[in-house]
PDB file of C-alpha atoms in Angstrom:
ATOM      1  CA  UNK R   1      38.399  19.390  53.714  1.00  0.00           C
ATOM      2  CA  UNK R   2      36.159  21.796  56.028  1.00  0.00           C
ATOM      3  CA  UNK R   3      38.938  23.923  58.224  1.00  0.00           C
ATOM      4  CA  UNK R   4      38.187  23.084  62.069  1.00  0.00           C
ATOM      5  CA  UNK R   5      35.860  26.120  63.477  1.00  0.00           C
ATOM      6  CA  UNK R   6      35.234  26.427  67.449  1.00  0.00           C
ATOM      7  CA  UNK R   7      33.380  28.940  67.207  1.00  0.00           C
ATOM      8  CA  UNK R   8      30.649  26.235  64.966  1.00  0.00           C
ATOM      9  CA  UNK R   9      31.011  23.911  67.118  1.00  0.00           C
ATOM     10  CA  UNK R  10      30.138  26.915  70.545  1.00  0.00           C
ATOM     11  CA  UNK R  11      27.575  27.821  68.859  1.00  0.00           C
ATOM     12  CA  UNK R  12      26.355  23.961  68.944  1.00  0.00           C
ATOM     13  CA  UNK R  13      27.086  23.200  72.311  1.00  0.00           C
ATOM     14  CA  UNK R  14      25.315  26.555  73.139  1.00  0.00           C
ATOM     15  CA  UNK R  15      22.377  25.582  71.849  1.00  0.00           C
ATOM     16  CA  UNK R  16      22.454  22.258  74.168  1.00  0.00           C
ATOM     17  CA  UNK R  17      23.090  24.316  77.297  1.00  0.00           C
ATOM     18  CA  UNK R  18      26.803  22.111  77.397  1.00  0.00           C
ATOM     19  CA  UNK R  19      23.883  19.449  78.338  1.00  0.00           C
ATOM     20  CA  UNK R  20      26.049  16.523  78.257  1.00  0.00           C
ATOM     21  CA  UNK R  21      22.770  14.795  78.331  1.00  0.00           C
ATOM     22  CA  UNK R  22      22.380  15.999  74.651  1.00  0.00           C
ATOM     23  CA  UNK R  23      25.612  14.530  73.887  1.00  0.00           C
ATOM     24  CA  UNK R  24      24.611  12.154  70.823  1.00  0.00           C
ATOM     25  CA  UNK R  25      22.763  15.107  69.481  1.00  0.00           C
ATOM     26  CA  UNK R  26      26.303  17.458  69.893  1.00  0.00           C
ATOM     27  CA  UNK R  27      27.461  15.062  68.018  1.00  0.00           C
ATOM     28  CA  UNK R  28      25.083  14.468  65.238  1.00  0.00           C
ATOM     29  CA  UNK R  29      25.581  18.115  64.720  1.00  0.00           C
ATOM     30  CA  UNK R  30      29.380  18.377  64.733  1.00  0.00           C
ATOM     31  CA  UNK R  31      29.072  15.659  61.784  1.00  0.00           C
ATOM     32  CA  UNK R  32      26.413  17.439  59.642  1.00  0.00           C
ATOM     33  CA  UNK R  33      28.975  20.068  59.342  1.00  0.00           C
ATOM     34  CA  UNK R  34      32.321  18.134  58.927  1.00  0.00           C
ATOM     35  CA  UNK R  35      30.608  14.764  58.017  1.00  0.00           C
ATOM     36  CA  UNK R  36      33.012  13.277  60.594  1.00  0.00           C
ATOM     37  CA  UNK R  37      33.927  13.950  63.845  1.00  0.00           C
ATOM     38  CA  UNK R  38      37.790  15.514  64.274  1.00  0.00           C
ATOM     39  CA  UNK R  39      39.411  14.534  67.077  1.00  0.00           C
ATOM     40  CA  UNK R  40      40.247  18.463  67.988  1.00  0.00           C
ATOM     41  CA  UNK R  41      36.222  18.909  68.072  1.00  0.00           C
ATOM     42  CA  UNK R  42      35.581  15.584  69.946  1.00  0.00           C
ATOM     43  CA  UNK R  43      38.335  16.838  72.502  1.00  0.00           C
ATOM     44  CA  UNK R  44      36.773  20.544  72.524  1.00  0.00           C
ATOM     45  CA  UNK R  45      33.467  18.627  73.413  1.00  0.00           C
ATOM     46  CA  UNK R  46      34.829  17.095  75.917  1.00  0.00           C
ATOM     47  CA  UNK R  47      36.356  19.903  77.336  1.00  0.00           C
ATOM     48  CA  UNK R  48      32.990  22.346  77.360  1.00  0.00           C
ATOM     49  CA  UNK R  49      30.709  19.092  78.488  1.00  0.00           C
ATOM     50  CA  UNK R  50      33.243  18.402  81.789  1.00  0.00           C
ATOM     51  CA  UNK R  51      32.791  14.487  79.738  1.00  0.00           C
ATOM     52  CA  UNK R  52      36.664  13.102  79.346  1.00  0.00           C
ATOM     53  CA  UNK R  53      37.546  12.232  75.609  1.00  0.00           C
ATOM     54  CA  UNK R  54      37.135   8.028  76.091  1.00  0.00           C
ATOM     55  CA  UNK R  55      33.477   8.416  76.689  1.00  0.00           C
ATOM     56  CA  UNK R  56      32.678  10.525  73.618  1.00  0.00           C
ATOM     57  CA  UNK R  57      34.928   7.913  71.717  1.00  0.00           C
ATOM     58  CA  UNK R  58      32.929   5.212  73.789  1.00  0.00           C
ATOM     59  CA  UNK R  59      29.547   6.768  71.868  1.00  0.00           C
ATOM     60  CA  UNK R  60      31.358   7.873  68.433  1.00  0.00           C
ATOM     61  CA  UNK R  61      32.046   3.857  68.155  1.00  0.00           C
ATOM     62  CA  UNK R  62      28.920   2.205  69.473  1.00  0.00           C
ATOM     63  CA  UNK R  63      26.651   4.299  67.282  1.00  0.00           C
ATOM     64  CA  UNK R  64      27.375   3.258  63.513  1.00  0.00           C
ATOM     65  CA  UNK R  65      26.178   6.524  62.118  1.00  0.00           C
ATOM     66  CA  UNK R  66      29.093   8.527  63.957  1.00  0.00           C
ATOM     67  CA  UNK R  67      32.790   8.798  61.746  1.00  0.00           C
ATOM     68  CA  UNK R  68      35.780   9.063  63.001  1.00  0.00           C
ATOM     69  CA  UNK R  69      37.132   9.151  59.668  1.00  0.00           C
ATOM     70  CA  UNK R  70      36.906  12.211  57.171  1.00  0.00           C
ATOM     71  CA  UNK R  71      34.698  11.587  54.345  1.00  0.00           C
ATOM     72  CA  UNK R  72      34.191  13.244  50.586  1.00  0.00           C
ATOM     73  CA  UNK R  73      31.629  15.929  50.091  1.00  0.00           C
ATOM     74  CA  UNK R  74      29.637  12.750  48.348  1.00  0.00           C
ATOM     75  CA  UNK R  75      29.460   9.601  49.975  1.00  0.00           C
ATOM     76  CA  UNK R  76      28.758   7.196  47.603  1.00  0.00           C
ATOM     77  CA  UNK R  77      27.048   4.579  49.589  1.00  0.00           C
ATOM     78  CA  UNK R  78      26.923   0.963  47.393  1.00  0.00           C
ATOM     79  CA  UNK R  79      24.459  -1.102  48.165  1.00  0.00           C
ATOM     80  CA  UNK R  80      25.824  -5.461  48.308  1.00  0.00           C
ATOM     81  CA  UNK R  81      22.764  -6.675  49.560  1.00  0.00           C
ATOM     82  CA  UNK R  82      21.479 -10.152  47.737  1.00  0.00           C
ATOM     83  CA  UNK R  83      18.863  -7.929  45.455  1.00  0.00           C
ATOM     84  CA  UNK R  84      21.902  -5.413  44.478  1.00  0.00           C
ATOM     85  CA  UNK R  85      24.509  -8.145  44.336  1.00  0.00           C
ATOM     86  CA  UNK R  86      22.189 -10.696  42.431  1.00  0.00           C
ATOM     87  CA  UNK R  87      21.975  -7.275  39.979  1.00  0.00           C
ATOM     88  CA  UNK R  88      25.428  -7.134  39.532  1.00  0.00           C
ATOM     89  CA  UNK R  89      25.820  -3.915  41.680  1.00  0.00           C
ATOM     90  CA  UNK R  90      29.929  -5.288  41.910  1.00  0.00           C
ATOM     91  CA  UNK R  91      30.295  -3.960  38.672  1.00  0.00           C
ATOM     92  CA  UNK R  92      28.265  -0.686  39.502  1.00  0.00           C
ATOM     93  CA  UNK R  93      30.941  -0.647  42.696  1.00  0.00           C
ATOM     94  CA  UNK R  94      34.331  -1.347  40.530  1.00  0.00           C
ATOM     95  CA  UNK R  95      32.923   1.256  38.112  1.00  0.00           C
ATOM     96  CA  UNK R  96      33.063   4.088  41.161  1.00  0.00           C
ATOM     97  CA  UNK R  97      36.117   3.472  42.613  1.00  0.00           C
ATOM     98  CA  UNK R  98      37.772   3.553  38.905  1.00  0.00           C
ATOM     99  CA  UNK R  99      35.701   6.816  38.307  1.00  0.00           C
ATOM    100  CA  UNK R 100      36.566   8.339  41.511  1.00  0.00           C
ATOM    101  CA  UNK R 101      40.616   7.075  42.406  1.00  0.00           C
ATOM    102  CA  UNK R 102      39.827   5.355  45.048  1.00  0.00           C
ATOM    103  CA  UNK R 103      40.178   2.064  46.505  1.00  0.00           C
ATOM    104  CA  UNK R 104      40.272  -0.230  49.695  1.00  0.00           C
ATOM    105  CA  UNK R 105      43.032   1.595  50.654  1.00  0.00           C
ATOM    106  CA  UNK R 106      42.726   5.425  49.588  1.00  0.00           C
ATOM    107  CA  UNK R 107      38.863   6.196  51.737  1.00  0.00           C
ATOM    108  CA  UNK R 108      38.830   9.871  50.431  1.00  0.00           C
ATOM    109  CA  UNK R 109      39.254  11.148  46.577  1.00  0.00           C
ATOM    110  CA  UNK R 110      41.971  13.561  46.011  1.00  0.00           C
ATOM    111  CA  UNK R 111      39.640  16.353  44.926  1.00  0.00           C
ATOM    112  CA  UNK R 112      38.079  15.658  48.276  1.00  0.00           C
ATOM    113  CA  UNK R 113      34.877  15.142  47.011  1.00  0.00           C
ATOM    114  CA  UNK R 114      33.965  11.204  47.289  1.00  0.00           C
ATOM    115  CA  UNK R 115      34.159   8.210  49.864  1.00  0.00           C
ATOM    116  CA  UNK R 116      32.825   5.373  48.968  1.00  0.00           C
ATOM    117  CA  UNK R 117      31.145   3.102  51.694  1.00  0.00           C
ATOM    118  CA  UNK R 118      29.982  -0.677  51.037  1.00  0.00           C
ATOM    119  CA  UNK R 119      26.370  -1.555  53.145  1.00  0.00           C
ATOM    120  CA  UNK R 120      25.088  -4.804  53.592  1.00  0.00           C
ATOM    121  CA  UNK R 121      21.429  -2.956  52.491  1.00  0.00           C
ATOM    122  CA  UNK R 122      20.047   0.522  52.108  1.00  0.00           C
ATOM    123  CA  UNK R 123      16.149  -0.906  52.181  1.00  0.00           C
ATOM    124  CA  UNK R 124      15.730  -0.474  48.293  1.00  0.00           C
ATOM    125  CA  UNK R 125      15.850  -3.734  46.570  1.00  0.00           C
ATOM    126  CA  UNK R 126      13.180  -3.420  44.486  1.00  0.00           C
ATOM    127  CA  UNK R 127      15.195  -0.205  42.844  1.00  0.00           C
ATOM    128  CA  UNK R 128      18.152  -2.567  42.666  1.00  0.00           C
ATOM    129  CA  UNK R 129      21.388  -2.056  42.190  1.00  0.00           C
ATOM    130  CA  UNK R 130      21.241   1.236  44.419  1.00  0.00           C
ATOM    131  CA  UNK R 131      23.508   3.584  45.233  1.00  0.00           C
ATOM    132  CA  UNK R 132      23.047   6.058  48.052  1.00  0.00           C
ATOM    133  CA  UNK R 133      24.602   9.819  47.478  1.00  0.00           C
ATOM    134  CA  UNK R 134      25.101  11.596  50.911  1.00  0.00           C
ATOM    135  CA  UNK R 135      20.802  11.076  51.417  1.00  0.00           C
ATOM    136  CA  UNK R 136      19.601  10.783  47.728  1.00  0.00           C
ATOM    137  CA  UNK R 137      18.803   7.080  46.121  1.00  0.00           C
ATOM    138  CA  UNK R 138      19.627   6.331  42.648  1.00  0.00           C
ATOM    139  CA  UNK R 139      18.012   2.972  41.528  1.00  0.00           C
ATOM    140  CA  UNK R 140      18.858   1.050  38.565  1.00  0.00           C
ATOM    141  CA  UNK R 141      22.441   1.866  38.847  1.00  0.00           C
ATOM    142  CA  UNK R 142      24.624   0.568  35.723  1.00  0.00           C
ATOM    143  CA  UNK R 143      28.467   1.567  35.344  1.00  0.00           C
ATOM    144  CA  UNK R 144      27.147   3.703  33.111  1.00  0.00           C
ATOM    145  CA  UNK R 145      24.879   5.447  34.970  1.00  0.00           C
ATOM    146  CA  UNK R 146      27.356   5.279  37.736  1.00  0.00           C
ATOM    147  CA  UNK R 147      30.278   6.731  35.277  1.00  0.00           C
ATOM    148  CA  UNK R 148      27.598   9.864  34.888  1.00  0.00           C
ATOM    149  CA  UNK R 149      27.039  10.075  38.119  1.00  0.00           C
ATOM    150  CA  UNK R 150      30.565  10.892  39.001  1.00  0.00           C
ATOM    151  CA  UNK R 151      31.134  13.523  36.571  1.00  0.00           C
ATOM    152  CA  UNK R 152      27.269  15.226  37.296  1.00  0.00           C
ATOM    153  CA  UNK R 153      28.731  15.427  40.821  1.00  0.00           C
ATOM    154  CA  UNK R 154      32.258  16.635  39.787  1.00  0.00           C
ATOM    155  CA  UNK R 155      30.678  19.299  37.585  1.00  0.00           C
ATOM    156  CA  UNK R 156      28.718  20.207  40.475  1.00  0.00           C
ATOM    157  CA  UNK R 157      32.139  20.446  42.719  1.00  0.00           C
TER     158      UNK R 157
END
């Protein structure tokens, strides 16, 4: 897990003037970095953008690409859409959270280096079953494929 660095997320609010007009864009860079948003950098926001902590909660919730949650370094996203589902991509799912420790429960790996995140679709159901890595597609996923896949991105760290 990335340590917490004000001085990263100055240098972003910097570069939006403290606009709290630019707020959702504040944001979207504060996640790049962490891929979530802490709650000390959400109330550091605040602070610098004269906003009070509810609102930025207020957008963190209504947009569903904002986290409020800390994530892996790989976010496995599993596609359950009718093409992926109808292509057994439960199996490719089960096979992930068996190759990777977590479950239901347990959002973030040990290691720290996977989440896994069920989506109704990812817009790829002619590559079905698909699962999304942080912004890469692999189509056609089997267990198999999905065991390698873990242990590529493992060796990769």
């Amino acid at each position: 897990m990335q340590q917490l660095d004000l001085k990263v997320i100055d240098e972003i609010l910097e570069r939006y003037n403290n606009d709290r007009a630019q707020i959702i864009a504040i944001m979207q860079d504060v996640q790049d970095i962490y891929r979530y948003l802490p709650q000390a950098a959400l109330e550091h926001i605040a602070e610098k953008t004269g906003m009070s902590e509810s609102d930025l909660y207020g957008v963190a919730t209504f947009y569903g690409n904002f986290s409020l949650d800390a994530k892996g370094k790989y976010i496995l996203k599993v596609c359950r859409g009718t093409a992926c589902h109808v292509r057994k991509s439960g199996d490719v799912l089960n096979t992930l959270l068996e190759a990777t420790g977590l479950s239901e429960k347990k959002s973030i790996s040990d290691d720290g280096l996977f989440s896994i995140e069920i989506v109704s679709c990812l817009g790829a159901c002619g590559l079905s079953p698909v699962v999304m890595v942080n912004d890469t597609v692999h189509a056609a996923m089997t267990p198999e494929k999905a065991k390698d896949l873990v242990a590529d991105l493992r060796a990769e760290g």
